[in-house]
mmCIF file of C-alpha atoms in Angstrom:
data_model
loop_
_atom_site.group_PDB
_atom_site.id
_atom_site.type_symbol
_atom_site.label_atom_id
_atom_site.label_comp_id
_atom_site.label_asym_id
_atom_site.label_seq_id
_atom_site.Cartn_x
_atom_site.Cartn_y
_atom_site.Cartn_z
ATOM 1 C CA UNK A 1 -0.253 0.027 -0.108
ATOM 2 C CA UNK A 2 1.278 3.412 -1.077
ATOM 3 C CA UNK A 3 0.473 6.737 -2.154
ATOM 4 C CA UNK A 4 -0.279 7.305 -5.590
ATOM 5 C CA UNK A 5 -1.236 9.992 -7.695
ATOM 6 C CA UNK A 6 -5.177 10.145 -8.539
ATOM 7 C CA UNK A 7 -7.231 12.051 -10.792
ATOM 8 C CA UNK A 8 -11.143 12.190 -11.713
ATOM 9 C CA UNK A 9 -11.783 13.506 -15.115
ATOM 10 C CA UNK A 10 -15.094 15.023 -16.917
ATOM 11 C CA UNK A 11 -14.876 13.654 -20.476
ATOM 12 C CA UNK A 12 -16.865 14.807 -23.711
ATOM 13 C CA UNK A 13 -18.534 17.845 -22.563
ATOM 14 C CA UNK A 14 -17.209 21.410 -22.933
ATOM 15 C CA UNK A 15 -19.302 22.044 -19.624
ATOM 16 C CA UNK A 16 -17.862 20.615 -16.398
ATOM 17 C CA UNK A 17 -19.994 18.057 -14.687
ATOM 18 C CA UNK A 18 -21.943 17.560 -17.988
ATOM 19 C CA UNK A 19 -19.921 14.755 -19.153
ATOM 20 C CA UNK A 20 -18.976 11.366 -18.707
ATOM 21 C CA UNK A 21 -16.704 10.656 -15.300
ATOM 22 C CA UNK A 22 -13.467 8.828 -15.184
ATOM 23 C CA UNK A 23 -11.128 7.701 -12.416
ATOM 24 C CA UNK A 24 -7.564 7.604 -13.304
ATOM 25 C CA UNK A 25 -4.993 6.015 -11.099
ATOM 26 C CA UNK A 26 -1.902 7.782 -12.253
ATOM 27 C CA UNK A 27 1.117 5.704 -10.921
ATOM 28 C CA UNK A 28 -0.379 2.111 -11.101
ATOM 29 C CA UNK A 29 2.875 0.288 -11.213
ATOM 30 C CA UNK A 30 2.846 -2.915 -9.254
ATOM 31 C CA UNK A 31 -0.692 -3.029 -8.679
ATOM 32 C CA UNK A 32 -2.444 -6.796 -9.166
ATOM 33 C CA UNK A 33 -5.296 -7.203 -11.362
ATOM 34 C CA UNK A 34 -7.400 -8.007 -8.182
ATOM 35 C CA UNK A 35 -6.409 -4.622 -6.683
ATOM 36 C CA UNK A 36 -7.321 -2.873 -9.828
ATOM 37 C CA UNK A 37 -10.746 -4.628 -10.135
ATOM 38 C CA UNK A 38 -11.443 -3.898 -6.315
ATOM 39 C CA UNK A 39 -10.642 -0.286 -6.730
ATOM 40 C CA UNK A 40 -12.743 0.074 -9.756
ATOM 41 C CA UNK A 41 -15.753 -1.592 -8.005
ATOM 42 C CA UNK A 42 -15.307 0.824 -5.141
ATOM 43 C CA UNK A 43 -15.167 3.998 -7.410
ATOM 44 C CA UNK A 44 -18.381 2.979 -8.834
ATOM 45 C CA UNK A 45 -18.095 4.780 -12.071
ATOM 46 C CA UNK A 46 -18.570 3.125 -15.320
ATOM 47 C CA UNK A 47 -14.754 2.932 -15.924
ATOM 48 C CA UNK A 48 -11.634 3.124 -14.019
ATOM 49 C CA UNK A 49 -8.189 3.348 -15.601
ATOM 50 C CA UNK A 50 -4.613 2.655 -14.601
ATOM 51 C CA UNK A 51 -1.669 4.321 -15.952
ATOM 52 C CA UNK A 52 1.419 2.090 -16.653
ATOM 53 C CA UNK A 53 4.635 2.300 -18.344
ATOM 54 C CA UNK A 54 4.537 1.487 -21.972
ATOM 55 C CA UNK A 55 5.964 -2.064 -22.744
ATOM 56 C CA UNK A 56 5.440 -1.552 -26.837
ATOM 57 C CA UNK A 57 7.830 0.525 -29.090
ATOM 58 C CA UNK A 58 6.302 3.547 -30.176
ATOM 59 C CA UNK A 59 3.918 3.797 -26.989
ATOM 60 C CA UNK A 60 3.812 6.678 -24.646
ATOM 61 C CA UNK A 61 2.168 5.038 -21.574
ATOM 62 C CA UNK A 62 0.032 2.049 -21.306
ATOM 63 C CA UNK A 63 -3.406 2.140 -19.687
ATOM 64 C CA UNK A 64 -5.657 -0.744 -18.522
ATOM 65 C CA UNK A 65 -9.627 -0.300 -18.198
ATOM 66 C CA UNK A 66 -11.775 -1.684 -15.532
ATOM 67 C CA UNK A 67 -15.500 -1.725 -14.958
ATOM 68 C CA UNK A 68 -16.818 -2.545 -11.634
ATOM 69 C CA UNK A 69 -17.281 -6.162 -13.090
ATOM 70 C CA UNK A 70 -14.682 -6.489 -15.612
ATOM 71 C CA UNK A 71 -11.782 -5.313 -17.879
ATOM 72 C CA UNK A 72 -12.109 -3.980 -21.027
ATOM 73 C CA UNK A 73 -9.970 -4.145 -24.061
ATOM 74 C CA UNK A 74 -10.561 -0.958 -25.352
ATOM 75 C CA UNK A 75 -12.859 2.019 -24.465
ATOM 76 C CA UNK A 76 -13.361 5.445 -25.584
ATOM 77 C CA UNK A 77 -14.136 7.858 -22.606
ATOM 78 C CA UNK A 78 -11.174 6.365 -20.902
ATOM 79 C CA UNK A 79 -8.880 6.883 -23.802
ATOM 80 C CA UNK A 80 -9.476 10.690 -24.069
ATOM 81 C CA UNK A 81 -9.742 10.929 -20.341
ATOM 82 C CA UNK A 82 -6.674 8.783 -19.332
ATOM 83 C CA UNK A 83 -4.692 10.713 -22.301
ATOM 84 C CA UNK A 84 -5.857 14.034 -20.510
ATOM 85 C CA UNK A 85 -4.487 12.963 -17.088
ATOM 86 C CA UNK A 86 -1.223 11.780 -18.428
ATOM 87 C CA UNK A 87 -0.696 15.392 -20.212
ATOM 88 C CA UNK A 88 -1.680 17.101 -17.041
ATOM 89 C CA UNK A 89 0.500 15.032 -14.818
ATOM 90 C CA UNK A 90 3.468 15.881 -16.881
ATOM 91 C CA UNK A 91 3.583 13.471 -19.525
ATOM 92 C CA UNK A 92 5.347 14.205 -22.931
ATOM 93 C CA UNK A 93 4.706 12.109 -26.007
ATOM 94 C CA UNK A 94 7.425 11.382 -28.173
ATOM 95 C CA UNK A 95 6.230 12.681 -31.146
ATOM 96 C CA UNK A 96 4.811 16.288 -30.878
ATOM 97 C CA UNK A 97 0.920 16.580 -31.404
ATOM 98 C CA UNK A 98 0.286 13.013 -31.201
ATOM 99 C CA UNK A 99 0.229 10.492 -27.940
ATOM 100 C CA UNK A 100 -0.001 6.670 -28.441
ATOM 101 C CA UNK A 101 -1.622 4.686 -26.005
ATOM 102 C CA UNK A 102 -1.219 1.305 -25.685
ATOM 103 C CA UNK A 103 -4.012 -0.995 -24.306
ATOM 104 C CA UNK A 104 -5.344 -4.634 -24.764
ATOM 105 C CA UNK A 105 -6.790 -3.368 -28.171
ATOM 106 C CA UNK A 106 -3.548 -2.406 -29.756
ATOM 107 C CA UNK A 107 -1.760 1.129 -30.003
ATOM 108 C CA UNK A 108 -4.478 4.041 -30.115
ATOM 109 C CA UNK A 109 -2.891 7.383 -31.326
ATOM 110 C CA UNK A 110 -4.593 10.425 -29.899
ATOM 111 C CA UNK A 111 -4.228 13.747 -31.410
ATOM 112 C CA UNK A 112 -3.239 16.836 -29.207
ATOM 113 C CA UNK A 113 -4.683 20.301 -30.556
ATOM 114 C CA UNK A 114 -5.336 22.791 -27.987
ATOM 115 C CA UNK A 115 -6.366 25.496 -30.384
ATOM 116 C CA UNK A 116 -9.769 23.416 -30.889
ATOM 117 C CA UNK A 117 -11.478 23.933 -27.730
ATOM 118 C CA UNK A 118 -14.643 21.921 -28.298
ATOM 119 C CA UNK A 119 -12.181 18.779 -29.045
ATOM 120 C CA UNK A 120 -8.561 19.197 -28.142
ATOM 121 C CA UNK A 121 -8.139 15.415 -28.108
ATOM 122 C CA UNK A 122 -9.159 12.783 -30.448
ATOM 123 C CA UNK A 123 -8.364 9.288 -30.683
ATOM 124 C CA UNK A 124 -8.107 7.065 -33.826
ATOM 125 C CA UNK A 125 -11.204 4.797 -34.196
ATOM 126 C CA UNK A 126 -9.748 1.413 -33.595
ATOM 127 C CA UNK A 127 -10.853 -1.448 -35.874
ATOM 128 C CA UNK A 128 -14.246 -2.296 -36.112
ATOM 129 C CA UNK A 129 -15.841 -5.390 -37.477
ATOM 130 C CA UNK A 130 -19.564 -6.062 -38.441
ATOM 131 C CA UNK A 131 -21.046 -9.437 -36.462
ATOM 132 C CA UNK A 132 -23.799 -11.243 -38.518
ATOM 133 C CA UNK A 133 -27.123 -11.663 -36.739
ATOM 134 C CA UNK A 134 -30.341 -13.189 -37.466
ATOM 135 C CA UNK A 135 -33.685 -11.524 -37.851
ATOM 136 C CA UNK A 136 -34.948 -13.263 -34.774
ATOM 137 C CA UNK A 137 -32.142 -11.861 -32.751
ATOM 138 C CA UNK A 138 -33.109 -8.245 -34.152
ATOM 139 C CA UNK A 139 -36.758 -8.870 -33.241
ATOM 140 C CA UNK A 140 -35.946 -9.609 -29.609
ATOM 141 C CA UNK A 141 -33.861 -6.521 -29.273
ATOM 142 C CA UNK A 142 -36.362 -4.115 -30.969
ATOM 143 C CA UNK A 143 -39.068 -6.023 -28.830
ATOM 144 C CA UNK A 144 -36.985 -4.719 -25.811
ATOM 145 C CA UNK A 145 -36.605 -1.056 -27.087
ATOM 146 C CA UNK A 146 -40.376 -1.126 -27.750
ATOM 147 C CA UNK A 147 -39.539 -0.381 -31.731
ATOM 148 C CA UNK A 148 -41.164 -1.888 -34.564
ATOM 149 C CA UNK A 149 -39.140 -2.846 -37.661
ATOM 150 C CA UNK A 150 -40.240 0.014 -39.823
ATOM 151 C CA UNK A 151 -39.091 2.774 -37.665
ATOM 152 C CA UNK A 152 -35.267 1.471 -38.275
ATOM 153 C CA UNK A 153 -33.619 2.984 -41.245
ATOM 154 C CA UNK A 154 -30.830 0.440 -40.906
ATOM 155 C CA UNK A 155 -28.782 -1.487 -38.113
ATOM 156 C CA UNK A 156 -25.901 -3.477 -37.464
ATOM 157 C CA UNK A 157 -24.143 -5.367 -34.838
ATOM 158 C CA UNK A 158 -20.630 -3.734 -34.042
ATOM 159 C CA UNK A 159 -17.613 -5.050 -32.484
ATOM 160 C CA UNK A 160 -14.516 -2.863 -31.656
ATOM 161 C CA UNK A 161 -13.510 -4.466 -28.319
ATOM 162 C CA UNK A 162 -16.887 -3.654 -26.880
ATOM 163 C CA UNK A 163 -20.039 -5.302 -28.924
ATOM 164 C CA UNK A 164 -22.947 -2.925 -29.524
ATOM 165 C CA UNK A 165 -26.042 -3.216 -31.385
ATOM 166 C CA UNK A 166 -26.493 0.072 -33.500
ATOM 167 C CA UNK A 167 -30.024 0.926 -34.701
ATOM 168 C CA UNK A 168 -30.688 4.089 -36.605
ATOM 169 C CA UNK A 169 -34.056 5.413 -36.512
ATOM 170 C CA UNK A 170 -35.856 7.820 -38.425
ATOM 171 C CA UNK A 171 -36.890 10.343 -35.973
ATOM 172 C CA UNK A 172 -34.505 12.105 -33.126
ATOM 173 C CA UNK A 173 -37.840 12.689 -30.914
ATOM 174 C CA UNK A 174 -38.280 8.929 -31.086
ATOM 175 C CA UNK A 175 -34.629 8.456 -29.748
ATOM 176 C CA UNK A 176 -35.788 10.920 -26.787
ATOM 177 C CA UNK A 177 -38.885 9.047 -25.717
ATOM 178 C CA UNK A 178 -37.657 5.613 -25.932
ATOM 179 C CA UNK A 179 -38.099 3.698 -22.530
ATOM 180 C CA UNK A 180 -36.241 0.295 -22.997
ATOM 181 C CA UNK A 181 -37.058 -2.827 -21.059
ATOM 182 C CA UNK A 182 -34.010 -3.168 -19.281
ATOM 183 C CA UNK A 183 -34.605 -6.660 -17.713
ATOM 184 C CA UNK A 184 -35.195 -8.030 -20.999
ATOM 185 C CA UNK A 185 -31.769 -6.523 -22.188
ATOM 186 C CA UNK A 186 -30.020 -7.613 -19.207
ATOM 187 C CA UNK A 187 -31.438 -11.118 -19.655
ATOM 188 C CA UNK A 188 -29.981 -10.979 -23.489
ATOM 189 C CA UNK A 189 -26.535 -9.810 -22.180
ATOM 190 C CA UNK A 190 -26.925 -6.826 -24.860
ATOM 191 C CA UNK A 191 -25.844 -3.619 -25.274
ATOM 192 C CA UNK A 192 -27.842 -1.334 -27.470
ATOM 193 C CA UNK A 193 -27.074 2.327 -29.075
ATOM 194 C CA UNK A 194 -29.585 3.848 -31.095
ATOM 195 C CA UNK A 195 -29.659 7.366 -32.836
ATOM 196 C CA UNK A 196 -31.316 9.548 -35.315
ATOM 197 C CA UNK A 197 -30.291 12.545 -37.455
ATOM 198 C CA UNK A 198 -31.122 15.895 -36.860
ATOM 199 C CA UNK A 199 -32.726 17.793 -39.797
ATOM 200 C CA UNK A 200 -30.318 20.450 -41.292
ATOM 201 C CA UNK A 201 -30.018 23.407 -38.820
ATOM 202 C CA UNK A 202 -31.817 25.952 -40.660
ATOM 203 C CA UNK A 203 -34.741 23.861 -40.389
ATOM 204 C CA UNK A 204 -34.132 22.671 -36.867
ATOM 205 C CA UNK A 205 -36.985 24.779 -35.309
ATOM 206 C CA UNK A 206 -39.391 23.293 -37.641
ATOM 207 C CA UNK A 207 -38.270 19.709 -37.665
ATOM 208 C CA UNK A 208 -37.896 19.774 -33.717
ATOM 209 C CA UNK A 209 -41.117 21.623 -32.988
ATOM 210 C CA UNK A 210 -41.897 19.634 -29.753
ATOM 211 C CA UNK A 211 -38.444 20.960 -28.489
ATOM 212 C CA UNK A 212 -38.135 24.379 -29.474
ATOM 213 C CA UNK A 213 -35.889 25.853 -26.714
ATOM 214 C CA UNK A 214 -33.507 22.703 -27.312
ATOM 215 C CA UNK A 215 -33.809 23.046 -30.933
ATOM 216 C CA UNK A 216 -32.791 26.736 -30.633
ATOM 217 C CA UNK A 217 -29.788 26.081 -28.486
ATOM 218 C CA UNK A 218 -28.433 23.604 -30.991
ATOM 219 C CA UNK A 219 -29.014 26.040 -33.617
ATOM 220 C CA UNK A 220 -26.985 28.636 -32.165
ATOM 221 C CA UNK A 221 -24.450 26.603 -29.843
ATOM 222 C CA UNK A 222 -20.827 26.264 -31.545
ATOM 223 C CA UNK A 223 -20.992 22.488 -30.786
ATOM 224 C CA UNK A 224 -24.656 22.348 -32.453
ATOM 225 C CA UNK A 225 -25.391 18.450 -32.739
ATOM 226 C CA UNK A 226 -25.977 16.592 -36.012
ATOM 227 C CA UNK A 227 -27.108 13.527 -34.733
ATOM 228 C CA UNK A 228 -28.683 12.328 -31.202
ATOM 229 C CA UNK A 229 -27.371 9.125 -29.411
ATOM 230 C CA UNK A 230 -28.347 7.043 -26.802
ATOM 231 C CA UNK A 231 -26.304 4.029 -25.548
ATOM 232 C CA UNK A 232 -27.587 1.289 -22.747
ATOM 233 C CA UNK A 233 -25.397 -0.882 -21.041
ATOM 234 C CA UNK A 234 -26.338 -4.102 -18.915
ATOM 235 C CA UNK A 235 -23.220 -4.212 -16.631
ATOM 236 C CA UNK A 236 -25.258 -4.722 -13.611
ATOM 237 C CA UNK A 237 -28.811 -6.522 -12.850
ATOM 238 C CA UNK A 238 -30.329 -3.738 -14.664
ATOM 239 C CA UNK A 239 -29.249 -1.778 -18.013
ATOM 240 C CA UNK A 240 -28.054 1.743 -17.612
ATOM 241 C CA UNK A 241 -27.935 4.670 -19.787
ATOM 242 C CA UNK A 242 -24.714 5.427 -20.468
ATOM 243 C CA UNK A 243 -23.920 9.377 -20.458
ATOM 244 C CA UNK A 244 -21.498 9.495 -23.398
ATOM 245 C CA UNK A 245 -20.016 6.388 -25.124
ATOM 246 C CA UNK A 246 -16.697 7.130 -27.074
ATOM 247 C CA UNK A 247 -16.508 3.689 -28.315
ATOM 248 C CA UNK A 248 -19.867 3.098 -29.549
ATOM 249 C CA UNK A 249 -19.635 6.628 -31.378
ATOM 250 C CA UNK A 250 -16.343 5.465 -33.066
ATOM 251 C CA UNK A 251 -17.628 2.058 -34.531
ATOM 252 C CA UNK A 252 -20.874 4.044 -35.383
ATOM 253 C CA UNK A 253 -19.294 6.595 -37.185
ATOM 254 C CA UNK A 254 -17.199 4.252 -39.280
ATOM 255 C CA UNK A 255 -20.211 2.094 -40.158
ATOM 256 C CA UNK A 256 -22.520 5.296 -40.461
ATOM 257 C CA UNK A 257 -20.050 6.926 -42.900
ATOM 258 C CA UNK A 258 -19.324 3.759 -44.847
ATOM 259 C CA UNK A 259 -23.048 2.868 -45.248
ATOM 260 C CA UNK A 260 -23.336 6.458 -46.647
ATOM 261 C CA UNK A 261 -25.978 7.681 -43.993
ATOM 262 C CA UNK A 262 -23.890 10.462 -43.165
ATOM 263 C CA UNK A 263 -20.925 12.457 -44.069
ATOM 264 C CA UNK A 264 -17.840 13.690 -41.912
ATOM 265 C CA UNK A 265 -17.408 15.598 -39.810
ATOM 266 C CA UNK A 266 -20.230 15.833 -37.639
ATOM 267 C CA UNK A 267 -21.221 16.204 -34.131
ATOM 268 C CA UNK A 268 -23.146 13.549 -31.868
ATOM 269 C CA UNK A 269 -24.983 14.846 -28.749
ATOM 270 C CA UNK A 270 -25.666 12.156 -26.091
ATOM 271 C CA UNK A 271 -26.752 12.076 -22.549
ATOM 272 C CA UNK A 272 -29.274 14.818 -23.206
ATOM 273 C CA UNK A 273 -32.240 12.452 -21.562
ATOM 274 C CA UNK A 274 -30.158 12.056 -18.242
ATOM 275 C CA UNK A 275 -29.122 16.042 -17.880
ATOM 276 C CA UNK A 276 -25.627 15.467 -19.626
ATOM 277 C CA UNK A 277 -24.300 17.764 -22.269
ATOM 278 C CA UNK A 278 -22.191 15.008 -24.300
ATOM 279 C CA UNK A 279 -20.745 16.275 -27.558
ATOM 280 C CA UNK A 280 -18.678 13.908 -29.803
ATOM 281 C CA UNK A 281 -16.840 15.072 -32.598
ATOM 282 C CA UNK A 282 -16.095 12.937 -35.671
ATOM 283 C CA UNK A 283 -13.890 13.685 -38.306
ATOM 284 C CA UNK A 284 -12.140 11.635 -41.109
ATOM 285 C CA UNK A 285 -9.000 12.236 -42.514
ATOM 286 C CA UNK A 286 -7.538 12.024 -46.139
ATOM 287 C CA UNK A 287 -6.487 8.443 -45.734
ATOM 288 C CA UNK A 288 -10.209 7.555 -44.485
ATOM 289 C CA UNK A 289 -8.881 7.243 -40.842
ATOM 290 C CA UNK A 290 -12.109 8.394 -38.391
ATOM 291 C CA UNK A 291 -11.099 10.409 -35.337
ATOM 292 C CA UNK A 292 -13.247 10.941 -32.476
ATOM 293 C CA UNK A 293 -12.700 14.165 -29.995
ATOM 294 C CA UNK A 294 -13.968 15.946 -27.342
ATOM 295 C CA UNK A 295 -13.167 18.050 -24.238
ATOM 296 C CA UNK A 296 -12.136 16.919 -20.729
ATOM 297 C CA UNK A 297 -11.949 18.625 -17.631
ATOM 298 C CA UNK A 298 -9.681 17.734 -14.226
ATOM 299 C CA UNK A 299 -12.424 17.903 -11.343
ATOM 300 C CA UNK A 300 -10.600 15.766 -8.875
ATOM 301 C CA UNK A 301 -6.676 15.735 -8.339
ATOM 302 C CA UNK A 302 -4.795 14.229 -5.200
ATOM 303 C CA UNK A 303 -3.939 10.927 -3.947
ATOM 304 C CA UNK A 304 -5.126 7.670 -3.101
ATOM 305 C CA UNK A 305 -3.563 5.032 -1.012
ATOM 306 C CA UNK A 306 -3.385 1.630 -3.010
#
């Protein structure tokens, strides 16, 4: 047991306390798997990350990511939040403007550009596969979400470490009003993300007439959103809504762009229904690499005895 540097970071929102919180143990060297899991269970956050020296050439640091119940090979908001914590704890990347994170998924580059206040950090979306599924499996998911098949524009089963059902709906208002059967999702061991595109900003007040004030905010804000996202996990005995999900937005963006449903760059809003103001900034470079960015804030900084 010794004192280790500790931070709690709010990720994927320009407003502090409106993003997704992450616990980061900065000096995690020497901790066992069991100790990491015990601490992650104690923090009771969706993820806790542990910073370690890199083991692969080219990596600036290594991270291990734990939920209260298990370790993850990759996760989005822990990638941005851990990079934020590493830089603010004195980390210096080998290559200016790019931090290379080592995790169980592999090496993940993170671009650093503090001139971009809305998304000073952005990670390269890791490889994602689209898994096959049957209509019977899809029907069970739709039933748990209270959806009819004709409400779905497209769907996919995405895997970039975490596995998500991705459902593209026609209407953002329908996304906002859904109340899933969480017990059914838990019984299926299923994580589901669903989204719908907003009308172009100049049509926002008409397209979202049932939410005039919120539409006006989006049409005037610097980080006005193009798509509304919600994601439900089943990490406990009941499924819970995730404030902002970087891993889902990464694989979802790759699928959406490839399928021709949306063009990059775009901004995804998430967490609206649970009083968060998540903004995930998606871009795509000339080589076709998708980047997932957002803002981070240090909210707690100190020491933990572990």
